[in-house]
C-alpha positions as CSV (number, residue, x, y, z in Angstrom):
1,M,0.6,0.0,-0.3
2,K,1.6,3.4,-1.0
3,E,2.3,5.7,1.8
4,R,-0.5,8.3,3.1
5,K,-0.2,10.9,5.1
6,H,-0.4,10.8,9.0
7,I,1.4,12.3,11.7
8,Q,3.0,9.2,13.7
9,T,2.7,10.1,17.5
10,G,2.9,6.7,18.9
11,A,-0.3,5.2,20.5
12,F,-3.3,6.8,19.0
13,W,-6.0,5.4,21.6
14,T,-5.8,5.3,25.1
15,S,-5.6,2.1,26.5
16,V,-7.5,1.8,29.6
17,T,-8.7,-0.7,31.5
18,R,-11.9,1.6,32.2
19,C,-13.9,3.3,30.4
20,G,-16.0,5.2,32.4
21,L,-19.2,7.1,30.4
22,H,-17.2,9.7,29.5
23,T,-13.9,8.7,28.5
24,K,-13.6,9.5,25.0
25,P,-10.4,7.3,22.9
26,S,-8.2,9.3,21.6
27,M,-9.0,9.7,17.6
28,P,-6.5,8.9,15.0
29,P,-4.9,12.2,13.3
30,C,-6.3,13.5,10.0
31,D,-4.9,15.7,7.6
32,F,-8.3,17.3,6.0
33,T,-10.2,19.7,6.9
34,P,-13.9,19.9,5.5
35,E,-15.3,22.5,4.1
36,R,-17.9,25.0,6.3
37,Y,-21.6,23.5,5.9
38,Q,-24.1,26.5,4.6
39,S,-26.8,24.5,3.6
40,L,-30.3,23.5,5.3
41,A,-30.5,23.8,8.7
42,Y,-31.0,19.9,11.3
43,S,-34.0,21.1,11.9
44,R,-35.3,21.3,7.8
45,V,-33.6,18.1,7.3
46,L,-35.8,16.5,9.8
47,E,-38.8,18.5,8.2
48,V,-38.2,17.9,4.2
49,H,-37.6,14.2,5.0
50,K,-40.6,13.8,6.8
51,Q,-42.5,15.1,4.8
52,H,-41.0,14.0,0.9
53,L,-38.9,11.4,1.8
54,S,-40.0,7.7,1.8
55,P,-41.3,7.2,5.7
56,M,-39.8,4.1,5.6
57,H,-37.1,4.2,8.3
58,T,-33.6,3.5,8.1
59,A,-31.2,5.3,9.4
60,Y,-29.0,4.9,12.3
61,F,-29.7,6.8,15.6
62,P,-32.6,8.5,17.2
63,E,-30.9,11.8,15.8
64,P,-30.0,10.4,12.2
65,L,-26.5,11.6,11.9
66,L,-26.1,14.5,8.8
67,L,-22.8,13.9,7.1
68,H,-21.4,17.1,4.5
69,Q,-18.1,15.4,3.2
70,G,-15.6,12.7,3.3
71,H,-12.2,11.6,2.8
72,M,-10.8,8.6,2.6
73,E,-11.2,6.2,5.6
74,W,-13.0,9.7,7.2
75,L,-16.4,11.7,7.5
76,F,-17.6,14.7,8.6
77,D,-21.2,15.8,10.6
78,H,-22.7,19.6,9.6
79,E,-21.6,20.3,12.5
80,G,-17.7,19.6,11.7
81,N,-17.2,16.4,14.2
82,R,-15.1,13.8,12.5
83,Y,-15.9,10.5,11.8
84,L,-14.1,6.9,11.6
85,D,-16.2,5.1,8.6
86,F,-16.1,1.3,9.0
87,F,-18.7,0.5,6.8
88,S,-18.4,2.6,3.8
89,G,-21.5,3.3,2.8
90,I,-23.0,0.1,3.4
91,V,-20.0,-2.0,1.9
92,T,-19.0,0.5,-1.6
93,V,-16.8,3.2,-0.9
94,S,-13.6,0.8,-1.2
95,V,-10.9,2.6,-1.8
96,G,-12.2,5.6,0.3
97,H,-14.1,8.8,0.2
98,C,-13.3,11.4,-2.6
99,H,-10.5,9.0,-3.5
100,P,-8.0,11.8,-5.2
101,K,-7.8,9.3,-8.5
102,V,-11.1,8.6,-8.6
103,N,-12.3,12.3,-8.1
104,A,-10.1,13.1,-10.7
105,A,-11.1,10.5,-13.7
106,A,-14.9,11.5,-12.8
107,Q,-13.6,15.0,-13.2
108,R,-11.9,14.2,-16.7
109,Q,-14.7,12.7,-17.6
110,L,-17.2,15.1,-16.9
111,G,-16.2,17.8,-18.5
112,R,-15.7,15.3,-21.6
113,L,-18.3,13.5,-22.5
114,W,-21.8,11.8,-19.8
115,H,-23.8,10.0,-21.4
116,T,-24.2,8.2,-24.8
117,S,-26.6,4.4,-24.2
118,S,-25.9,1.1,-26.1
119,V,-27.0,2.9,-29.3
120,F,-23.3,4.1,-29.9
121,F,-20.0,3.3,-28.8
122,H,-17.4,4.7,-26.7
123,P,-13.9,4.1,-25.8
124,L,-14.3,3.7,-21.8
125,I,-17.1,0.7,-22.0
126,H,-14.3,-1.7,-24.1
127,E,-11.8,-0.2,-22.0
128,Y,-13.7,-1.5,-18.8
129,A,-14.8,-4.5,-19.7
130,E,-11.5,-5.7,-21.0
131,K,-9.5,-4.6,-17.3
132,L,-12.7,-6.5,-15.5
133,S,-13.0,-9.5,-17.5
134,A,-9.0,-10.0,-17.1
135,L,-9.7,-10.2,-13.2
136,L,-12.0,-13.1,-14.0
137,P,-11.2,-16.4,-14.8
138,E,-12.5,-18.4,-18.0
139,P,-14.8,-18.8,-19.1
140,L,-16.0,-15.8,-17.2
141,K,-15.1,-13.1,-20.1
142,V,-18.5,-11.2,-21.2
143,V,-19.5,-8.4,-19.1
144,F,-22.7,-6.8,-19.2
145,L,-23.0,-3.0,-17.4
146,V,-25.9,-2.2,-15.0
147,N,-26.6,0.4,-12.3
148,S,-26.9,-1.5,-9.4
149,G,-27.0,-5.2,-7.4
150,S,-30.4,-5.8,-7.4
151,E,-30.1,-5.4,-11.4
152,A,-27.4,-7.6,-11.9
153,N,-29.3,-10.4,-9.4
154,D,-32.1,-9.6,-11.8
155,L,-30.7,-10.1,-14.6
156,A,-28.6,-12.7,-13.1
157,M,-31.7,-14.6,-12.6
158,L,-33.0,-13.7,-15.9
159,M,-29.8,-15.3,-17.9
160,A,-30.3,-18.2,-15.5
161,R,-33.7,-19.2,-16.5
162,A,-33.3,-17.9,-20.4
163,H,-30.1,-20.8,-20.1
164,S,-31.5,-23.7,-18.1
165,D,-35.4,-23.2,-19.6
166,S,-36.2,-24.0,-15.8
167,T,-37.5,-21.7,-13.5
168,D,-36.5,-22.8,-10.1
169,I,-34.0,-20.9,-8.1
170,I,-32.0,-21.6,-4.8
171,S,-30.9,-19.7,-2.2
172,F,-29.9,-19.1,1.1
173,R,-32.0,-18.2,4.2
174,G,-30.5,-15.3,5.9
175,A,-30.1,-13.9,1.8
176,Y,-29.8,-10.7,0.7
177,H,-29.6,-10.5,-3.1
178,G,-31.9,-6.9,-4.2
179,C,-34.7,-5.4,-3.0
180,S,-36.5,-5.2,-6.6
181,P,-39.5,-7.1,-7.2
182,Y,-38.3,-9.8,-8.7
183,T,-35.3,-10.3,-6.4
184,L,-37.5,-10.4,-3.1
185,G,-38.0,-14.0,-4.3
186,L,-34.6,-14.7,-3.6
187,T,-33.5,-13.1,-0.4
188,N,-34.6,-14.5,2.8
189,V,-34.5,-11.7,5.6
190,G,-37.5,-11.5,7.3
191,I,-37.8,-7.6,7.5
192,Y,-38.2,-7.6,3.0
193,K,-40.5,-9.7,3.0
194,M,-43.6,-9.2,2.3
195,D,-47.6,-10.0,1.9
196,L,-47.6,-9.1,-2.4
197,P,-47.0,-11.7,-4.1
198,H,-43.2,-11.4,-5.5
199,G,-40.6,-12.7,-7.2
200,T,-42.0,-16.9,-7.9
201,G,-40.2,-19.6,-8.4
202,C,-37.2,-19.1,-5.4
203,Q,-37.2,-21.6,-3.2
204,P,-35.2,-21.1,0.2
205,T,-32.7,-23.5,1.5
206,M,-30.9,-24.1,5.3
207,C,-27.8,-21.6,5.8
208,P,-25.2,-23.1,7.3
209,D,-24.4,-21.1,9.8
210,I,-21.1,-22.5,11.7
211,F,-22.3,-20.0,14.6
212,R,-25.6,-19.9,14.8
213,G,-26.7,-23.3,12.8
214,P,-27.1,-27.1,14.7
215,W,-23.9,-28.0,13.5
216,G,-20.0,-26.0,12.6
217,G,-17.2,-25.9,14.9
218,S,-13.7,-24.9,15.5
219,H,-11.6,-26.0,12.8
220,C,-15.2,-25.4,10.3
221,R,-14.1,-21.7,8.3
222,D,-12.1,-19.7,6.1
223,S,-11.5,-17.4,8.8
224,P,-8.5,-16.3,11.3
225,V,-10.6,-16.8,14.0
226,Q,-12.8,-19.9,14.7
227,T,-16.3,-20.0,16.6
228,I,-15.5,-21.3,21.0
229,R,-18.1,-24.1,19.9
230,K,-15.8,-27.0,20.0
231,C,-16.0,-29.6,17.1
232,S,-14.3,-33.0,16.2
233,C,-13.7,-32.6,12.4
234,A,-10.4,-33.3,11.1
235,P,-8.5,-30.5,9.2
236,D,-9.3,-32.1,5.7
237,C,-12.9,-33.0,6.3
238,C,-15.6,-31.5,8.3
239,Q,-18.2,-32.8,9.4
240,A,-20.7,-30.1,9.8
241,K,-19.9,-29.4,5.9
242,D,-21.0,-33.2,5.0
243,Q,-24.3,-32.4,7.8
244,Y,-25.6,-29.2,6.0
245,I,-25.1,-30.4,2.8
246,E,-27.3,-33.6,3.2
247,Q,-30.7,-30.7,4.5
248,F,-29.4,-29.1,1.1
249,K,-30.2,-32.2,-0.9
250,D,-33.7,-32.1,0.7
251,T,-34.1,-29.4,-0.7
252,L,-33.5,-30.2,-3.9
253,S,-35.1,-33.3,-3.4
254,T,-38.9,-31.6,-2.3
255,S,-38.9,-28.1,-3.0
256,V,-37.7,-27.9,-6.3
257,A,-38.6,-29.8,-9.7
258,K,-35.9,-32.0,-11.1
259,S,-34.3,-29.4,-13.4
260,I,-33.5,-26.0,-12.1
261,A,-32.7,-23.0,-13.3
262,G,-29.8,-22.3,-10.3
263,F,-28.2,-21.6,-7.4
264,F,-27.7,-18.2,-5.9
265,A,-24.6,-17.7,-3.0
266,E,-22.7,-14.4,-1.4
267,P,-19.5,-15.8,-0.9
268,I,-20.1,-14.5,3.1
269,Q,-23.7,-13.6,3.6
270,G,-23.6,-9.4,4.2
271,V,-26.8,-8.5,5.7
272,N,-27.6,-11.7,7.8
273,G,-24.1,-10.7,9.3
274,V,-21.2,-12.0,8.0
275,V,-22.1,-15.4,8.2
276,Q,-19.9,-17.6,6.7
277,Y,-20.5,-21.7,5.6
278,P,-18.2,-25.0,6.1
279,K,-14.9,-25.5,3.6
280,G,-16.4,-27.3,1.0
281,F,-20.0,-26.9,1.2
282,L,-19.8,-24.1,-1.5
283,K,-18.1,-26.6,-4.3
284,E,-20.3,-29.9,-2.9
285,A,-23.3,-27.7,-3.2
286,F,-22.4,-26.6,-7.1
287,E,-21.9,-29.9,-8.1
288,L,-25.1,-30.8,-7.1
289,V,-27.3,-27.4,-8.5
290,R,-25.5,-28.4,-12.5
291,E,-26.2,-32.4,-11.7
292,R,-29.6,-30.5,-12.1
293,G,-29.6,-28.4,-14.8
294,G,-29.1,-25.6,-13.0
295,V,-26.0,-22.2,-13.3
296,C,-24.1,-21.3,-10.3
297,I,-24.3,-17.3,-9.5
298,A,-21.7,-16.0,-7.0
299,D,-23.2,-13.2,-5.6
300,E,-20.2,-10.2,-5.4
301,V,-21.4,-7.4,-4.6
302,Q,-20.1,-7.0,-1.3
303,T,-17.1,-9.3,-1.4
304,G,-16.0,-8.5,-4.6
305,F,-12.6,-6.4,-5.4
306,G,-9.9,-7.9,-3.0
307,R,-12.4,-7.1,0.1
308,L,-11.6,-10.4,1.9
309,G,-7.9,-10.3,1.4
310,S,-6.4,-13.5,0.1
311,H,-8.5,-13.5,-2.8
312,F,-10.4,-10.7,-5.2
313,W,-13.0,-12.6,-5.5
314,G,-15.2,-14.2,-2.9
315,F,-15.6,-17.5,-4.8
316,Q,-12.2,-18.1,-5.0
317,T,-12.0,-18.6,-1.0
318,H,-14.6,-21.4,-1.7
319,D,-12.4,-23.2,-4.6
320,V,-15.1,-23.3,-7.2
321,L,-16.0,-21.7,-10.5
322,P,-19.7,-19.8,-10.7
323,D,-21.7,-19.4,-14.0
324,I,-22.1,-16.1,-13.4
325,V,-20.5,-13.3,-11.8
326,T,-23.0,-10.6,-10.4
327,M,-21.1,-7.1,-8.5
328,A,-21.9,-3.7,-7.7
329,K,-21.1,-1.5,-4.5
330,G,-17.3,-0.9,-3.9
331,I,-17.2,-1.6,-7.8
332,G,-17.4,2.5,-8.7
333,N,-16.1,3.5,-4.7
334,G,-20.2,5.0,-4.2
335,F,-21.1,5.7,-7.9
336,P,-23.8,3.7,-8.8
337,M,-22.6,0.6,-11.0
338,A,-22.9,-2.6,-11.4
339,A,-21.8,-5.9,-13.4
340,V,-23.2,-9.4,-14.9
341,V,-20.0,-11.0,-16.0
342,T,-20.5,-14.8,-17.2
343,T,-19.7,-17.1,-20.1
344,P,-20.1,-17.1,-24.1
345,E,-22.5,-20.0,-23.8
346,I,-24.9,-18.4,-21.4
347,A,-24.8,-14.3,-22.7
348,K,-26.0,-16.1,-26.0
349,S,-28.8,-18.5,-24.3
350,L,-30.2,-14.8,-23.2
351,T,-29.9,-13.3,-26.1
352,K,-32.0,-16.1,-28.1
353,H,-35.0,-15.2,-25.4
354,L,-34.5,-11.1,-25.0
355,L,-33.2,-7.9,-26.5
356,H,-31.2,-7.1,-23.2
357,F,-31.0,-3.0,-23.3
358,N,-29.8,-1.0,-20.1
359,T,-30.0,3.0,-21.1
360,F,-27.4,3.9,-17.9
361,G,-25.4,1.1,-17.8
362,G,-21.5,1.0,-19.1
363,N,-22.2,4.9,-19.4
364,P,-18.8,6.9,-19.3
365,M,-18.8,9.1,-16.2
366,A,-19.7,4.8,-14.6
367,C,-16.8,3.2,-17.2
368,A,-13.9,6.1,-16.0
369,I,-14.5,5.8,-12.0
370,G,-14.5,2.3,-12.6
371,S,-11.5,1.9,-13.9
372,A,-10.0,3.9,-12.0
373,V,-11.1,2.3,-8.8
374,L,-9.8,-0.7,-10.2
375,E,-5.8,1.3,-10.6
376,V,-6.0,2.6,-7.8
377,I,-7.0,-1.3,-6.2
378,K,-3.8,-2.5,-7.4
379,E,-1.4,0.3,-7.3
380,E,-1.8,1.3,-3.6
381,N,-1.9,-2.6,-3.1
382,L,-5.6,-2.8,-1.5
383,Q,-6.3,-6.3,-1.2
384,E,-2.8,-6.7,0.4
385,N,-3.7,-4.0,3.0
386,S,-7.5,-5.4,3.6
387,Q,-5.2,-9.5,4.1
388,E,-3.1,-7.8,6.9
389,V,-5.1,-4.9,8.7
390,G,-8.2,-7.4,8.6
391,T,-6.6,-9.9,9.9
392,Y,-5.0,-8.4,12.5
393,M,-8.0,-6.1,13.7
394,L,-9.8,-9.5,13.5
395,L,-7.6,-11.2,16.2
396,K,-7.3,-8.2,18.4
397,L,-11.6,-8.2,18.3
398,A,-11.2,-12.2,19.2
399,K,-10.1,-10.7,22.6
400,L,-13.0,-8.7,23.3
401,R,-14.9,-11.8,22.6
402,D,-13.3,-13.2,25.6
403,E,-13.2,-10.8,27.3
404,F,-17.7,-9.8,27.5
405,E,-19.6,-12.5,27.9
406,I,-22.2,-10.8,25.7
407,V,-19.6,-10.9,22.1
408,G,-21.0,-14.7,21.3
409,D,-18.6,-14.6,17.8
410,V,-16.4,-12.9,15.8
411,R,-16.1,-13.6,12.3
412,G,-14.7,-12.6,8.6
413,K,-12.3,-12.7,6.0
414,G,-10.1,-9.6,5.8
415,L,-12.0,-5.8,6.3
416,M,-15.2,-7.7,5.7
417,I,-16.2,-8.6,9.6
418,G,-18.9,-9.1,12.3
419,L,-19.5,-9.0,16.2
420,E,-22.7,-10.6,17.4
421,M,-24.0,-10.0,20.2
422,V,-25.7,-12.9,22.6
423,K,-27.2,-12.3,25.5
424,D,-25.0,-15.0,27.1
425,K,-22.7,-17.2,25.2
426,E,-25.1,-20.4,26.3
427,S,-27.4,-19.6,24.8
428,H,-26.8,-18.0,21.6
429,Q,-29.8,-15.7,22.6
430,P,-29.7,-11.9,20.5
431,L,-28.9,-9.0,22.9
432,P,-32.2,-6.9,22.7
433,R,-31.7,-4.4,20.4
434,E,-32.4,-2.3,22.5
435,E,-28.8,-2.7,24.1
436,V,-27.4,-3.0,21.2
437,N,-28.7,0.2,20.0
438,Q,-26.9,1.5,23.3
439,I,-23.9,-0.2,22.1
440,H,-23.7,1.6,19.0
441,H,-24.6,4.8,20.2
442,D,-21.9,5.1,22.4
443,C,-19.6,4.0,19.0
444,K,-20.9,6.8,17.2
445,R,-20.4,9.3,20.2
446,M,-16.8,8.7,20.2
447,G,-16.4,8.7,16.8
448,L,-16.9,5.4,14.8
449,L,-19.6,4.7,12.9
450,I,-20.3,0.6,12.4
451,G,-23.0,-1.3,10.2
452,R,-25.7,-3.8,11.9
453,G,-26.9,-6.8,10.1
454,G,-28.4,-10.0,11.6
455,L,-32.3,-11.3,11.2
456,F,-32.5,-9.1,14.6
457,S,-30.1,-6.9,14.3
458,Q,-28.1,-8.0,16.7
459,T,-24.3,-8.2,14.6
460,F,-21.8,-5.5,14.2
461,R,-20.7,-5.1,10.6
462,I,-17.0,-4.1,9.7
463,A,-16.1,-3.0,6.8
464,P,-14.7,-0.3,6.1
465,S,-12.5,1.7,3.3
466,M,-10.1,-0.8,2.0
467,C,-7.1,1.8,2.8
468,I,-7.5,1.9,6.6
469,T,-4.0,1.5,9.4
470,K,-3.5,-0.6,11.9
471,P,-3.4,2.6,13.7
472,E,-7.2,3.0,12.9
473,A,-7.9,-0.5,13.5
474,D,-6.9,-0.1,17.0
475,F,-9.0,2.9,17.4
476,A,-11.9,0.9,16.9
477,V,-11.0,-1.4,18.7
478,E,-10.3,0.6,21.5
479,V,-13.7,2.4,21.1
480,F,-15.8,-1.0,21.4
481,R,-14.1,-2.0,24.1
482,C,-15.0,1.4,25.5
483,A,-18.2,1.1,24.3
484,L,-18.8,-2.7,25.9
485,I,-17.5,-1.6,29.4
486,Q,-20.1,1.2,29.6
487,H,-23.1,-1.1,28.8
488,M,-21.8,-3.4,31.6
489,E,-21.3,-0.4,33.9
490,R,-25.5,0.3,32.6
491,R,-26.3,-3.5,33.5
492,A,-24.9,-3.0,36.7
493,K,-26.6,-0.2,37.9
494,L,-29.8,-1.4,37.3
495,K,-29.4,-4.8,38.7
496,F,-29.7,-2.5,42.3
């Protein structure tokens, strides 16, 4: 990773054995000064939001943050407060907010050509398709550019059905593959389900969750940190995998037709709380799907572009080769952009059924930004940084799991990390939402922004931009530790 300008002052955080309710770890320095906020007053923002924007409540915190400016891993609110962003716009800002090289590419293209649509050619889409396809193994060489992860998965569903001449598609319980009417059938998280018909032909199957599921233990997942539940698996033979495969076979035998269209899987589940599967599971599941005539789709919307550290794509960590790969979020560092990459054979199957057209997909702005993102990932060694800093942080967070009874599990790979909060380690029951909310708010108060996930919103999700440093990881771990101590202090006071 290229050296970045940071003032080296030794320890960047306050190391404490007790964090009182008003103690705050010392934030690492930042060499950027934000502009003065001069837009709508906070009260007016709340009024406009209530009157004119969706009534769906999605914002974190009782008083939502009003963000004003970003710089690399830092965000600034309307009052000038600085935050270390460890959720990166829901796993989207891959190389840093307003990265100078990405900004420059966008500004150059802004003055040259914004939009053509696919009825005309422009060189940037061809340059980008060549760069992106070079990062994928044969025969994944045909690129369809779209605008969002939901769009990409919509298109992948069409491809699978067109190629197989079948309808049924399988996805995991706890999966999130989009919120469009089509992809809602694949998404199996309760809050995204609705009473009206949607996403027909989609069948859920058991998620092979090593921590919360019935099988799995301390040798089963591809992570520097294993669950504390013990197991008797040998290094090269995971018994939990075999048990979950039997459940997958049961779905194939009872819930779908003899011939199926496909199987969608995130290499690591994101919205469900960074859930990892037993080693070897996806490889065997893919074989079973192909025996039924289906295609295998890897949803890399959150896991791709080097975030997992050891590999550029999440599917590579499972030693599998998908038939279709979908990607979004980090592909454009926050710019609306997504892609589906497949084989020439599957691409031709789609064209036999549909004249696929997308007005904005692959527009000059998106392609200029996407190319710059790929260059930054390579030039600044961000995949390697994800591996090094992510592993460093996972091992530090594992010590918090050992220290606090309410931290049930720490898991993940690279810079995609989950901390699952529980009432106690024996029961695995989720920590009540109001208690998780308090810890979340305390982290924000101390200058750390992290995400939430899990079926009960019980898991903290950590997925910062891939440019973060070890001192910033130290600060984040210390903030989280202080928030846990403060929570335990509150608990103790309630008992008296």
